[in-house]
Backbone as CSV, one residue per row, in Angstrom:
resi,resn,N_x,N_y,N_z,CA_x,CA_y,CA_z,C_x,C_y,C_z
1,UNK,-78.491,83.350,-5.143,-77.463,82.982,-4.166,-77.429,81.481,-3.931
2,UNK,-78.625,80.895,-3.838,-78.728,79.450,-3.617,-78.126,78.683,-4.780
3,UNK,-78.417,79.163,-6.008,-77.880,78.507,-7.203,-76.355,78.625,-7.238
4,UNK,-75.849,79.785,-6.814,-74.398,79.988,-6.797,-73.716,79.029,-5.825
5,UNK,-74.296,78.872,-4.641,-73.733,77.945,-3.654,-73.750,76.511,-4.163
6,UNK,-74.854,76.142,-4.821,-74.961,74.794,-5.385,-73.887,74.563,-6.436
7,UNK,-73.670,75.578,-7.282,-72.660,75.467,-8.349,-71.256,75.335,-7.755
8,UNK,-70.968,76.102,-6.715,-69.652,76.031,-6.077,-69.408,74.676,-5.424
9,UNK,-70.449,74.125,-4.812,-70.327,72.799,-4.205,-70.051,71.733,-5.249
10,UNK,-70.758,71.817,-6.375,-70.537,70.852,-7.457,-69.131,70.981,-8.025
11,UNK,-68.663,72.224,-8.181,-67.311,72.448,-8.699,-66.268,71.880,-7.746
12,UNK,-66.442,72.127,-6.445,-65.493,71.602,-5.451,-65.457,70.084,-5.470
13,UNK,-66.617,69.465,-5.589,-66.693,68.004,-5.623,-65.990,67.450,-6.841
14,UNK,-66.177,68.115,-7.990,-65.546,67.622,-9.220,-64.035,67.714,-9.129
15,UNK,-63.528,68.805,-8.525,-62.081,68.946,-8.361,-61.535,67.921,-7.380
16,UNK,-62.281,67.668,-6.319,-61.853,66.691,-5.307,-61.716,65.307,-5.892
17,UNK,-62.696,64.886,-6.677,-62.664,63.531,-7.225,-61.755,63.425,-8.444
18,UNK,-61.477,64.550,-9.095,-60.583,64.506,-10.257,-59.144,64.282,-9.829
19,UNK,-58.720,64.823,-8.704,-57.326,64.747,-8.277,-56.808,63.328,-8.093
20,UNK,-57.540,62.424,-7.436,-57.039,61.056,-7.299,-56.837,60.357,-8.632
21,UNK,-57.636,60.674,-9.635,-57.484,60.043,-10.943,-56.140,60.413,-11.541
22,UNK,-55.788,61.728,-11.496,-54.511,62.169,-12.032,-53.355,61.600,-11.223
23,UNK,-53.492,61.601,-9.896,-52.421,61.076,-9.049,-52.208,59.602,-9.319
24,UNK,-53.316,58.873,-9.504,-53.211,57.444,-9.762,-52.491,57.174,-11.068
25,UNK,-52.742,58.023,-12.082,-52.095,57.853,-13.379,-50.595,58.067,-13.270
26,UNK,-50.170,58.932,-12.343,-48.757,59.237,-12.172,-48.055,58.252,-11.243
27,UNK,-48.807,57.453,-10.535,-48.188,56.595,-9.521,-48.500,55.111,-9.715
28,UNK,-48.949,54.744,-10.883,-49.185,53.331,-11.165,-48.487,52.933,-12.451
29,UNK,-48.091,51.715,-12.531,-47.483,51.174,-13.743,-47.744,49.679,-13.753
30,UNK,-47.449,49.030,-14.876,-47.701,47.598,-14.982,-46.611,46.932,-15.801
31,UNK,-46.716,45.635,-15.947,-45.671,44.867,-16.620,-45.487,45.282,-18.072
32,UNK,-46.557,45.728,-18.730,-46.432,46.179,-20.115,-45.562,47.432,-20.201
33,UNK,-45.748,48.342,-19.256,-44.917,49.547,-19.207,-43.466,49.167,-18.947
34,UNK,-43.232,48.280,-18.002,-41.871,47.855,-17.676,-41.212,47.167,-18.872
35,UNK,-41.958,46.327,-19.573,-41.418,45.632,-20.744,-41.069,46.621,-21.847
36,UNK,-41.895,47.646,-22.015,-41.624,48.673,-23.020,-40.341,49.428,-22.694
37,UNK,-40.143,49.734,-21.421,-38.920,50.422,-21.000,-37.712,49.511,-21.190
38,UNK,-37.885,48.218,-20.933,-36.793,47.263,-21.172,-36.361,47.316,-22.637
39,UNK,-37.319,47.339,-23.544,-36.995,47.370,-24.972,-36.277,48.668,-25.354
40,UNK,-36.592,49.746,-24.667,-35.868,50.995,-24.899,-34.403,50.830,-24.506
41,UNK,-34.180,50.177,-23.372,-32.812,49.927,-22.932,-32.042,49.054,-23.901
42,UNK,-32.727,48.082,-24.485,-32.108,47.212,-25.492,-31.755,48.021,-26.735
43,UNK,-32.669,48.871,-27.173,-32.439,49.672,-28.385,-31.271,50.638,-28.215
44,UNK,-30.995,51.049,-26.975,-29.870,51.943,-26.698,-28.559,51.184,-26.530
45,UNK,-28.631,49.850,-26.548,-27.436,49.041,-26.370,-27.000,48.903,-24.924
46,UNK,-27.857,49.300,-23.985,-27.517,49.224,-22.561,-27.906,47.877,-21.974
47,UNK,-29.096,47.414,-22.297,-29.579,46.124,-21.800,-29.347,45.028,-22.824
48,UNK,-28.887,43.883,-22.340,-28.701,42.700,-23.172,-29.131,41.489,-22.356
49,UNK,-29.259,40.364,-23.003,-29.606,39.143,-22.276,-28.527,38.770,-21.264
50,UNK,-27.293,39.226,-21.494,-26.207,38.870,-20.579,-26.261,39.648,-19.271
51,UNK,-26.873,40.838,-19.271,-26.944,41.569,-18.004,-28.343,41.624,-17.403
52,UNK,-29.387,41.374,-18.213,-30.742,41.314,-17.662,-31.713,40.850,-18.729
53,UNK,-32.417,39.780,-18.462,-33.477,39.357,-19.375,-34.685,40.258,-19.165
54,UNK,-35.616,40.217,-20.107,-36.822,41.035,-19.963,-37.605,40.626,-18.716
55,UNK,-37.706,39.326,-18.486,-38.453,38.843,-17.322,-37.814,39.318,-16.022
56,UNK,-36.484,39.270,-15.942,-35.779,39.735,-14.746,-35.991,41.232,-14.537
57,UNK,-35.931,41.974,-15.635,-36.096,43.423,-15.562,-37.497,43.798,-15.091
58,UNK,-38.501,43.158,-15.674,-39.893,43.444,-15.301,-40.127,43.124,-13.826
59,UNK,-39.594,42.008,-13.372,-39.755,41.628,-11.962,-39.077,42.638,-11.044
60,UNK,-37.865,43.068,-11.425,-37.144,44.042,-10.605,-37.900,45.371,-10.532
61,UNK,-38.441,45.802,-11.669,-39.216,47.046,-11.680,-40.413,46.943,-10.747
62,UNK,-41.092,45.816,-10.819,-42.307,45.628,-10.033,-42.028,45.577,-8.535
63,UNK,-40.981,44.860,-8.151,-40.737,44.621,-6.726,-39.795,45.628,-6.078
64,UNK,-38.882,46.216,-6.861,-37.866,47.088,-6.282,-37.893,48.511,-6.846
65,UNK,-37.797,48.619,-8.171,-37.573,49.930,-8.782,-38.761,50.872,-8.664
66,UNK,-39.961,50.380,-8.941,-41.112,51.277,-8.904,-41.394,51.791,-7.490
67,UNK,-41.306,50.953,-6.457,-41.443,51.497,-5.097,-40.395,52.568,-4.779
68,UNK,-39.143,52.381,-5.270,-38.119,53.404,-5.067,-38.494,54.688,-5.801
69,UNK,-39.015,54.530,-7.004,-39.427,55.689,-7.800,-40.489,56.517,-7.081
70,UNK,-41.431,55.861,-6.440,-42.486,56.583,-5.724,-41.903,57.447,-4.601
71,UNK,-40.811,56.993,-3.992,-40.119,57.806,-2.994,-39.306,58.907,-3.676
72,UNK,-38.725,58.565,-4.826,-37.882,59.523,-5.545,-38.660,60.763,-5.974
73,UNK,-39.879,60.588,-6.470,-40.639,61.745,-6.966,-41.051,62.687,-5.839
74,UNK,-40.933,62.264,-4.612,-41.138,63.193,-3.503,-40.000,64.210,-3.448
75,UNK,-38.820,63.794,-3.938,-37.650,64.666,-3.982,-37.570,65.411,-5.307
76,UNK,-37.912,64.736,-6.387,-37.805,65.298,-7.739,-39.139,65.145,-8.468
77,UNK,-40.144,65.929,-8.107,-41.479,65.791,-8.706,-41.453,66.051,-10.209
78,UNK,-42.333,65.374,-10.914,-42.443,65.595,-12.346,-41.614,64.655,-13.188
79,UNK,-40.756,63.869,-12.566,-39.950,62.898,-13.301,-40.777,61.653,-13.581
80,UNK,-40.815,61.246,-14.837,-41.556,60.037,-15.195,-40.763,58.804,-14.790
81,UNK,-41.440,57.678,-14.668,-40.738,56.440,-14.345,-39.765,56.078,-15.466
82,UNK,-40.157,56.332,-16.698,-39.284,56.068,-17.845,-37.978,56.845,-17.724
83,UNK,-38.065,58.133,-17.357,-36.868,58.952,-17.198,-36.051,58.496,-16.001
84,UNK,-36.719,58.133,-14.932,-36.036,57.642,-13.740,-35.191,56.414,-14.070
85,UNK,-35.759,55.485,-14.824,-35.035,54.267,-15.193,-33.834,54.606,-16.068
86,UNK,-34.007,55.539,-17.010,-32.892,55.954,-17.860,-31.789,56.592,-17.020
87,UNK,-32.165,57.425,-16.046,-31.183,58.052,-15.162,-30.471,57.029,-14.289
88,UNK,-31.105,55.878,-14.083,-30.495,54.795,-13.312,-29.757,53.806,-14.222
89,UNK,-29.564,54.200,-15.491,-28.878,53.360,-16.483,-29.516,51.982,-16.603
90,UNK,-30.838,51.945,-16.476,-31.609,50.699,-16.588,-31.148,49.654,-15.574
91,UNK,-30.551,50.150,-14.480,-30.168,49.327,-13.323,-29.006,48.376,-13.609
92,UNK,-28.203,48.686,-14.631,-27.012,47.884,-14.912,-25.783,48.788,-14.879
93,UNK,-24.620,48.184,-14.900,-23.368,48.928,-14.803,-23.185,49.880,-15.974
94,UNK,-22.712,51.088,-15.660,-22.416,52.085,-16.689,-21.021,51.827,-17.251
95,UNK,-20.897,51.902,-18.566,-19.612,51.658,-19.211,-19.320,52.794,-20.191
96,UNK,-19.043,54.010,-19.677,-18.950,55.200,-20.523,-17.809,55.194,-21.514
97,UNK,-16.761,54.430,-21.221,-15.581,54.416,-22.085,-15.518,53.171,-22.952
98,UNK,-16.611,52.375,-22.943,-16.669,51.123,-23.714,-15.492,50.202,-23.410
99,UNK,-15.185,50.053,-22.132,-14.078,49.192,-21.721,-14.481,47.724,-21.760
100,UNK,-13.508,46.857,-22.005,-13.746,45.413,-22.074,-12.684,44.668,-21.261
101,UNK,-12.676,44.826,-19.961,-11.680,44.115,-19.154,-11.943,42.616,-19.123
102,UNK,-10.910,41.854,-18.753,-11.071,40.406,-18.611,-12.106,40.098,-17.541
103,UNK,-12.770,38.988,-17.701,-13.755,38.543,-16.727,-13.114,37.495,-15.829
104,UNK,-12.939,37.855,-14.556,-12.262,36.975,-13.611,-13.122,36.838,-12.369
105,UNK,-13.299,35.637,-11.887,-14.110,35.427,-10.686,-13.304,35.810,-9.448
106,UNK,-13.952,35.764,-8.300,-13.300,36.159,-7.052,-12.089,35.296,-6.729
107,UNK,-12.079,34.051,-7.208,-10.932,33.184,-6.943,-9.942,33.197,-8.103
108,UNK,-10.100,34.218,-9.009,-9.213,34.442,-10.146,-9.347,33.418,-11.261
109,UNK,-10.391,32.583,-11.237,-10.630,31.679,-12.355,-11.473,32.389,-13.399
110,UNK,-11.292,32.057,-14.674,-12.047,32.692,-15.745,-13.518,32.343,-15.620
111,UNK,-14.359,33.354,-15.714,-15.784,33.122,-15.533,-16.587,34.198,-16.214
112,UNK,-17.788,33.840,-16.652,-18.753,34.808,-17.151,-20.067,34.525,-16.458
113,UNK,-20.152,35.006,-15.231,-21.287,34.690,-14.380,-22.602,35.180,-14.921
114,UNK,-23.632,34.364,-14.828,-24.977,34.725,-15.258,-25.470,35.926,-14.468
115,UNK,-26.000,36.901,-15.173,-26.576,38.060,-14.516,-25.617,39.231,-14.391
116,UNK,-24.336,39.024,-14.705,-23.387,40.118,-14.662,-22.963,40.473,-16.080
117,UNK,-22.553,41.728,-16.267,-22.141,42.186,-17.586,-20.880,41.465,-18.038
118,UNK,-20.799,41.128,-19.316,-19.606,40.477,-19.852,-18.441,41.454,-19.917
119,UNK,-18.695,42.740,-19.689,-17.634,43.729,-19.724,-16.998,43.939,-18.358
120,UNK,-17.261,43.065,-17.403,-16.811,43.277,-16.035,-15.647,42.372,-15.663
121,UNK,-14.825,42.856,-14.738,-13.721,42.071,-14.209,-14.054,41.702,-12.773
122,UNK,-14.355,40.431,-12.531,-14.782,39.989,-11.202,-13.557,39.643,-10.360
123,UNK,-13.291,40.428,-9.343,-12.135,40.162,-8.497,-12.500,40.397,-7.044
124,UNK,-11.680,39.873,-6.150,-11.875,40.103,-4.725,-11.198,41.413,-4.340
125,UNK,-11.835,42.195,-3.482,-11.308,43.507,-3.124,-9.968,43.413,-2.405
126,UNK,-9.832,42.439,-1.496,-8.626,42.349,-0.681,-7.408,41.958,-1.499
127,UNK,-7.550,40.933,-2.330,-6.386,40.373,-3.008,-6.176,40.897,-4.419
128,UNK,-7.249,41.369,-5.081,-7.110,41.687,-6.491,-7.259,43.133,-6.885
129,UNK,-7.678,44.001,-5.963,-7.946,45.386,-6.328,-7.011,46.335,-5.596
130,UNK,-6.148,47.013,-6.359,-5.246,48.015,-5.788,-5.926,49.379,-5.874
131,UNK,-6.563,49.772,-4.810,-7.347,51.006,-4.791,-6.439,52.230,-4.833
132,UNK,-6.884,53.270,-5.563,-6.137,54.519,-5.657,-7.041,55.697,-5.323
133,UNK,-6.438,56.765,-4.832,-7.197,57.964,-4.493,-7.961,58.465,-5.712
134,UNK,-9.233,58.765,-5.510,-10.071,59.252,-6.599,-10.865,58.183,-7.296
135,UNK,-10.568,56.911,-7.035,-11.362,55.829,-7.633,-12.828,56.001,-7.234
136,UNK,-13.711,55.905,-8.212,-15.144,56.050,-7.968,-15.747,54.667,-7.782
137,UNK,-16.494,54.490,-6.719,-17.054,53.192,-6.347,-18.574,53.274,-6.391
138,UNK,-19.177,52.474,-7.256,-20.633,52.478,-7.415,-21.170,51.122,-6.976
139,UNK,-22.008,51.140,-5.959,-22.494,49.912,-5.335,-23.839,49.478,-5.901
140,UNK,-23.949,48.201,-6.221,-25.206,47.599,-6.667,-25.738,46.702,-5.552
141,UNK,-27.035,46.794,-5.324,-27.643,45.970,-4.288,-27.758,46.670,-2.951
142,UNK,-27.167,47.861,-2.840,-27.332,48.695,-1.649,-27.585,50.119,-2.102
143,UNK,-28.318,50.879,-1.319,-28.571,52.273,-1.660,-28.474,53.117,-0.404
144,UNK,-28.429,54.432,-0.594,-28.213,55.306,0.552,-29.465,55.998,1.051
145,UNK,-30.547,55.966,0.285,-31.725,56.723,0.710,-33.045,56.046,0.408
146,UNK,-33.004,54.893,-0.232,-34.242,54.231,-0.605,-34.880,54.791,-1.851
147,UNK,-34.172,55.705,-2.547,-34.717,56.277,-3.784,-33.848,55.984,-4.998
148,UNK,-32.625,55.513,-4.771,-31.733,55.118,-5.856,-31.573,53.598,-5.844
149,UNK,-31.218,53.043,-7.004,-30.969,51.605,-7.069,-29.583,51.255,-6.554
150,UNK,-28.747,52.259,-6.314,-27.393,51.995,-5.864,-26.857,53.087,-4.962
151,UNK,-25.549,53.065,-4.780,-24.869,53.976,-3.853,-23.519,54.314,-4.465
152,UNK,-22.972,55.502,-4.164,-21.683,55.911,-4.717,-20.774,56.454,-3.624
153,UNK,-19.466,56.262,-3.822,-18.454,56.750,-2.891,-17.157,56.900,-3.682
154,UNK,-16.096,57.379,-3.024,-14.799,57.345,-3.705,-13.654,57.256,-2.717
155,UNK,-12.524,56.746,-3.241,-11.372,56.454,-2.401,-10.559,57.710,-2.128
156,UNK,-9.994,57.798,-0.919,-9.073,58.883,-0.594,-7.625,58.404,-0.577
157,UNK,-7.438,57.094,-0.558,-6.101,56.501,-0.537,-6.240,55.028,-0.892
158,UNK,-5.181,54.277,-0.703,-5.240,52.839,-0.956,-6.058,52.108,0.095
159,UNK,-6.357,52.783,1.206,-6.981,52.083,2.332,-8.263,52.698,2.877
160,UNK,-8.633,53.895,2.405,-9.816,54.553,2.968,-10.708,55.159,1.891
161,UNK,-11.976,55.344,2.264,-13.030,55.760,1.334,-13.887,56.837,1.997
162,UNK,-14.362,57.801,1.209,-15.333,58.780,1.684,-16.702,58.445,1.120
163,UNK,-17.724,58.525,1.961,-19.081,58.249,1.498,-20.099,58.975,2.364
164,UNK,-21.304,59.144,1.802,-22.453,59.631,2.560,-23.453,58.486,2.619
165,UNK,-23.503,57.762,3.726,-24.286,56.519,3.799,-25.791,56.674,3.696
166,UNK,-26.351,57.808,4.167,-27.802,57.913,4.080,-28.393,58.928,5.033
167,UNK,-29.714,59.025,5.064,-30.414,59.989,5.917,-30.008,59.877,7.388
168,UNK,-29.998,61.029,8.044,-29.655,61.137,9.467,-28.194,60.810,9.753
169,UNK,-27.377,60.802,8.695,-25.939,60.590,8.852,-25.212,61.619,7.994
170,UNK,-23.946,61.823,8.279,-23.166,62.766,7.496,-22.046,62.007,6.786
171,UNK,-20.981,62.690,6.407,-19.883,62.048,5.678,-19.125,61.103,6.604
172,UNK,-18.780,59.933,6.085,-18.006,58.960,6.853,-16.774,58.536,6.062
173,UNK,-15.770,58.009,6.773,-14.474,57.677,6.169,-14.074,56.244,6.541
174,UNK,-14.816,55.255,6.038,-14.541,53.865,6.417,-13.278,53.316,5.760
175,UNK,-12.782,52.246,6.325,-11.644,51.555,5.725,-12.100,50.787,4.489
176,UNK,-11.147,50.449,3.656,-11.435,49.644,2.466,-12.100,48.331,2.867
177,UNK,-11.573,47.695,3.899,-12.117,46.408,4.327,-13.573,46.521,4.764
178,UNK,-13.875,47.486,5.628,-15.248,47.591,6.130,-16.219,47.968,5.016
179,UNK,-15.786,48.815,4.092,-16.654,49.230,2.987,-17.007,48.051,2.091
180,UNK,-15.999,47.291,1.683,-16.261,46.194,0.751,-16.937,45.002,1.423
181,UNK,-16.693,44.803,2.686,-17.435,43.754,3.391,-18.921,44.096,3.451
182,UNK,-19.211,45.374,3.587,-20.605,45.821,3.668,-21.306,45.766,2.318
183,UNK,-20.594,46.080,1.239,-21.239,46.283,-0.058,-21.018,45.164,-1.070
184,UNK,-20.451,44.027,-0.650,-20.290,42.895,-1.561,-20.846,41.630,-0.915
185,UNK,-21.041,40.613,-1.751,-21.564,39.337,-1.281,-23.072,39.288,-1.292
186,UNK,-23.619,38.099,-1.430,-25.068,37.873,-1.455,-25.754,38.720,-2.527
187,UNK,-25.150,38.743,-3.703,-25.728,39.472,-4.824,-25.308,40.927,-4.920
188,UNK,-24.614,41.444,-3.909,-24.147,42.832,-3.939,-22.754,42.894,-4.565
189,UNK,-22.474,43.966,-5.286,-21.150,44.137,-5.876,-20.859,45.614,-6.083
190,UNK,-19.588,45.929,-6.353,-19.145,47.315,-6.493,-18.413,47.487,-7.815
191,UNK,-18.870,48.443,-8.619,-18.167,48.808,-9.847,-17.077,49.818,-9.516
192,UNK,-15.907,49.640,-10.118,-14.778,50.543,-9.881,-14.471,51.314,-11.159
193,UNK,-14.423,52.635,-11.038,-14.100,53.516,-12.169,-12.899,54.380,-11.793
194,UNK,-12.092,54.705,-12.810,-10.883,55.503,-12.553,-10.638,56.469,-13.710
195,UNK,-10.234,57.698,-13.381,-9.810,58.671,-14.396,-8.346,58.340,-14.701
196,UNK,-8.123,57.365,-15.548,-6.799,56.771,-15.724,-5.772,57.742,-16.292
197,UNK,-6.186,58.606,-17.208,-5.226,59.486,-17.876,-4.856,60.711,-17.042
198,UNK,-5.575,60.935,-15.958,-5.304,62.123,-15.134,-5.359,61.775,-13.647
199,UNK,-4.439,60.938,-13.188,-4.455,60.539,-11.772,-4.273,61.716,-10.821
200,UNK,-3.573,62.763,-11.273,-3.368,63.934,-10.412,-4.705,64.585,-10.053
201,UNK,-5.594,64.702,-11.038,-6.897,65.313,-10.778,-7.778,64.408,-9.915
202,UNK,-7.666,63.107,-10.121,-8.430,62.169,-9.291,-8.009,62.300,-7.832
203,UNK,-6.693,62.384,-7.614,-6.182,62.564,-6.258,-6.613,63.919,-5.694
204,UNK,-6.606,64.951,-6.542,-6.994,66.297,-6.097,-8.453,66.341,-5.659
205,UNK,-9.318,65.604,-6.369,-10.741,65.583,-6.016,-10.954,64.959,-4.641
206,UNK,-10.304,63.831,-4.403,-10.472,63.176,-3.100,-9.839,64.005,-1.984
207,UNK,-8.720,64.675,-2.296,-8.073,65.540,-1.305,-8.964,66.729,-0.961
208,UNK,-9.587,67.316,-1.984,-10.507,68.434,-1.752,-11.643,68.007,-0.821
209,UNK,-12.238,66.859,-1.125,-13.352,66.381,-0.306,-12.910,66.140,1.134
210,UNK,-11.747,65.539,1.300,-11.271,65.241,2.654,-10.999,66.524,3.443
211,UNK,-10.318,67.477,2.802,-9.914,68.691,3.518,-11.068,69.664,3.761
212,UNK,-11.961,69.793,2.783,-12.989,70.829,2.849,-14.378,70.322,3.203
213,UNK,-14.588,69.006,3.069,-15.935,68.475,3.282,-15.962,67.290,4.249
214,UNK,-14.842,67.117,4.982,-14.818,66.023,5.959,-13.949,66.323,7.184
215,UNK,-12.721,66.783,6.988,-11.735,66.881,8.072,-12.276,67.638,9.277
216,UNK,-12.867,68.803,9.042,-13.511,69.557,10.116,-14.971,69.129,10.201
217,UNK,-15.389,68.556,11.312,-16.782,68.090,11.417,-17.819,69.159,11.077
218,UNK,-17.487,70.432,11.299,-18.423,71.514,10.992,-18.645,71.674,9.485
219,UNK,-17.701,71.185,8.688,-17.796,71.327,7.230,-18.520,70.160,6.563
220,UNK,-18.826,69.137,7.324,-19.462,67.958,6.735,-20.937,68.246,6.432
221,UNK,-21.344,68.096,5.177,-22.751,68.370,4.848,-23.674,67.315,5.443
222,UNK,-24.860,67.735,5.785,-25.869,66.780,6.221,-26.468,66.112,4.987
223,UNK,-27.094,64.986,5.177,-27.696,64.260,4.059,-29.022,64.920,3.688
224,UNK,-29.169,65.239,2.387,-30.415,65.850,1.952,-30.380,66.264,0.491
225,UNK,-31.504,66.775,0.010,-31.671,67.134,-1.400,-32.196,68.561,-1.579
226,UNK,-32.029,69.409,-0.575,-32.668,70.718,-0.592,-31.810,71.840,-1.158
227,UNK,-30.497,71.711,-1.172,-29.644,72.870,-1.445,-29.211,73.022,-2.899
228,UNK,-29.497,72.071,-3.762,-29.068,72.185,-5.149,-27.727,71.520,-5.389
229,UNK,-27.420,71.287,-6.662,-26.255,70.487,-7.042,-24.929,71.146,-6.675
230,UNK,-24.877,72.477,-6.691,-23.598,73.164,-6.502,-23.489,73.862,-5.143
231,UNK,-24.193,73.332,-4.181,-24.100,73.801,-2.801,-23.867,72.598,-1.901
232,UNK,-23.100,72.811,-0.852,-22.841,71.732,0.095,-23.506,71.977,1.445
233,UNK,-24.610,72.719,1.443,-25.386,72.827,2.679,-25.952,71.461,3.049
234,UNK,-26.280,70.697,2.020,-26.584,69.282,2.211,-26.128,68.540,0.965
235,UNK,-26.107,67.228,1.039,-25.620,66.447,-0.096,-26.143,65.020,0.013
236,UNK,-25.801,64.221,-0.974,-26.124,62.799,-0.980,-24.982,62.084,-1.676
237,UNK,-25.022,60.782,-1.729,-23.843,59.985,-2.083,-23.170,60.407,-3.387
238,UNK,-23.906,60.376,-4.498,-23.304,60.664,-5.799,-23.020,62.148,-5.996
239,UNK,-23.847,63.009,-5.419,-23.591,64.455,-5.494,-22.273,64.792,-4.803
240,UNK,-21.992,64.165,-3.687,-20.768,64.425,-2.927,-19.529,64.156,-3.784
241,UNK,-19.524,63.038,-4.495,-18.385,62.690,-5.351,-18.335,63.620,-6.559
242,UNK,-19.478,63.839,-7.197,-19.558,64.733,-8.358,-19.036,66.125,-7.996
243,UNK,-19.466,66.660,-6.865,-19.094,68.014,-6.460,-17.581,68.131,-6.248
244,UNK,-16.976,67.130,-5.638,-15.530,67.167,-5.408,-14.771,67.234,-6.727
245,UNK,-15.198,66.453,-7.701,-14.565,66.513,-9.019,-14.858,67.839,-9.708
246,UNK,-16.055,68.335,-9.551,-16.441,69.623,-10.143,-15.525,70.750,-9.660
247,UNK,-15.110,70.702,-8.417,-14.290,71.765,-7.843,-12.856,71.766,-8.350
248,UNK,-12.370,70.660,-8.883,-10.947,70.592,-9.254,-10.693,70.365,-10.743
249,UNK,-11.661,69.859,-11.484,-11.411,69.549,-12.894,-11.407,70.805,-13.764
250,UNK,-10.629,70.804,-14.856,-10.656,71.925,-15.797,-12.045,72.091,-16.411
251,UNK,-12.399,73.308,-16.723,-13.700,73.598,-17.311,-13.881,72.821,-18.610
252,UNK,-15.057,72.239,-18.778,-15.361,71.498,-19.996,-15.056,70.015,-19.930
253,UNK,-14.467,69.566,-18.823,-14.134,68.141,-18.708,-15.164,67.362,-17.892
254,UNK,-16.106,68.087,-17.276,-17.184,67.457,-16.517,-18.496,68.130,-16.905
255,UNK,-19.455,67.346,-17.326,-20.743,67.897,-17.732,-21.413,68.581,-16.550
256,UNK,-21.993,69.772,-16.808,-22.687,70.513,-15.761,-24.173,70.619,-16.080
257,UNK,-24.960,70.943,-15.055,-26.422,70.943,-15.165,-27.001,72.171,-14.470
258,UNK,-28.319,72.300,-14.567,-28.965,73.322,-13.757,-28.842,72.921,-12.285
259,UNK,-29.001,73.889,-11.421,-28.697,73.682,-10.009,-29.542,72.609,-9.338
260,UNK,-30.735,72.308,-9.888,-31.628,71.358,-9.226,-31.588,69.968,-9.847
261,UNK,-30.634,69.762,-10.737,-30.464,68.423,-11.323,-29.979,67.449,-10.248
262,UNK,-30.454,66.215,-10.323,-30.000,65.167,-9.404,-29.091,64.205,-10.161
263,UNK,-27.891,64.003,-9.648,-26.954,63.064,-10.270,-27.152,61.692,-9.622
264,UNK,-27.419,60.704,-10.446,-27.723,59.361,-9.957,-26.450,58.521,-9.850
265,UNK,-26.375,57.634,-8.875,-25.180,56.802,-8.701,-24.784,56.005,-9.938
266,UNK,-25.764,55.447,-10.650,-25.439,54.550,-11.755,-25.037,55.268,-13.040
267,UNK,-25.295,56.564,-13.159,-24.993,57.249,-14.420,-24.049,58.432,-14.290
268,UNK,-23.764,58.906,-13.083,-22.989,60.143,-13.003,-21.553,59.979,-13.491
269,UNK,-21.025,58.748,-13.536,-19.672,58.553,-14.069,-19.617,58.855,-15.564
270,UNK,-20.779,58.892,-16.220,-20.815,59.244,-17.637,-20.680,60.728,-17.899
271,UNK,-20.542,61.537,-16.850,-20.438,62.985,-17.013,-19.027,63.467,-17.317
272,UNK,-18.033,62.602,-17.164,-16.661,62.992,-17.472,-16.459,62.984,-18.986
273,UNK,-15.776,64.001,-19.503,-15.690,64.185,-20.946,-14.255,64.181,-21.454
274,UNK,-14.112,63.939,-22.779,-12.798,63.926,-23.408,-11.917,62.843,-22.831
275,UNK,-10.629,63.150,-22.658,-9.744,62.123,-22.096,-9.839,62.052,-20.572
276,UNK,-10.841,62.729,-20.012,-11.154,62.580,-18.592,-12.237,61.526,-18.364
277,UNK,-12.670,60.870,-19.425,-13.698,59.839,-19.272,-13.253,58.777,-18.274
278,UNK,-14.213,58.341,-17.464,-13.905,57.343,-16.439,-13.803,55.955,-17.053
279,UNK,-12.706,55.270,-16.780,-12.526,53.895,-17.247,-13.175,52.931,-16.262
280,UNK,-13.876,51.967,-16.811,-14.557,50.955,-15.994,-13.577,49.807,-15.783
281,UNK,-13.054,49.670,-14.572,-11.971,48.729,-14.305,-12.432,47.363,-13.833
282,UNK,-13.222,47.331,-12.776,-13.546,46.075,-12.108,-14.992,46.049,-11.644
283,UNK,-15.430,44.851,-11.367,-16.675,44.647,-10.638,-16.328,43.750,-9.453
284,UNK,-16.310,44.339,-8.274,-15.871,43.637,-7.069,-17.047,42.876,-6.471
285,UNK,-16.904,41.576,-6.361,-18.012,40.746,-5.882,-17.809,40.211,-4.468
286,UNK,-16.600,40.374,-3.926,-16.348,39.881,-2.568,-15.155,40.610,-1.973
287,UNK,-15.012,40.538,-0.661,-13.845,41.134,-0.015,-12.622,40.246,-0.198
288,UNK,-12.798,38.934,-0.051,-11.656,38.035,-0.249,-12.126,36.696,-0.761
């Protein structure tokens, strides 16, 4: 009996001390890992010197992305940092339709600003962007939960937007002015995507969200990650937009997933298929 108790104590101790080693392996990374992931992004044609140097990428991972990832795995356990970065499109603008719009600064002068993609059109929201219902807005430099590198919303008209700002809040319907003043300037910017060939469906998606997931306060989902991708018991920024399109688009035009998949702000616009692919129109850097 004494030997058995001794053996059980030793076994318990070994399990206790083994757990931190495994946890540490899953929750630590270094510049070599970040540099390796950067090279993966380059090999996929996503990262270039024009949108992020290796040094900039490694620094961002160290100071911003990896801390966000540690919060993210509390929601989506088992996801590697490498996969998280890929799901975040390596923290640069998604260009699913390979669009090449003109590059224009906020004051409408020709420019190719350092640190921004050469495939972007830099314009002021007030004077240069004619917003339409269904336009998908992906924000860089702001996030809704501290686990994503960005935030997503979409327009309901030329003047208003639907979004889920973050924890302890529900769906909100800010004006175009207040939204862009909040999400642009001081390094923040907003990518604009549009289902150009099917404006009727884009309008239908925003109308569905407004009527069924906003107009009646009782129908507004709370912010959260517990109910799965195809339930609106709770939601988050990019899921809210994805779900609205899912409800109105023809079958086969929007990629679908298992119920517990998380759609990330920076990559979910790549889920539109065929001639429903989202066109990358602008990168809004200021309100005016």
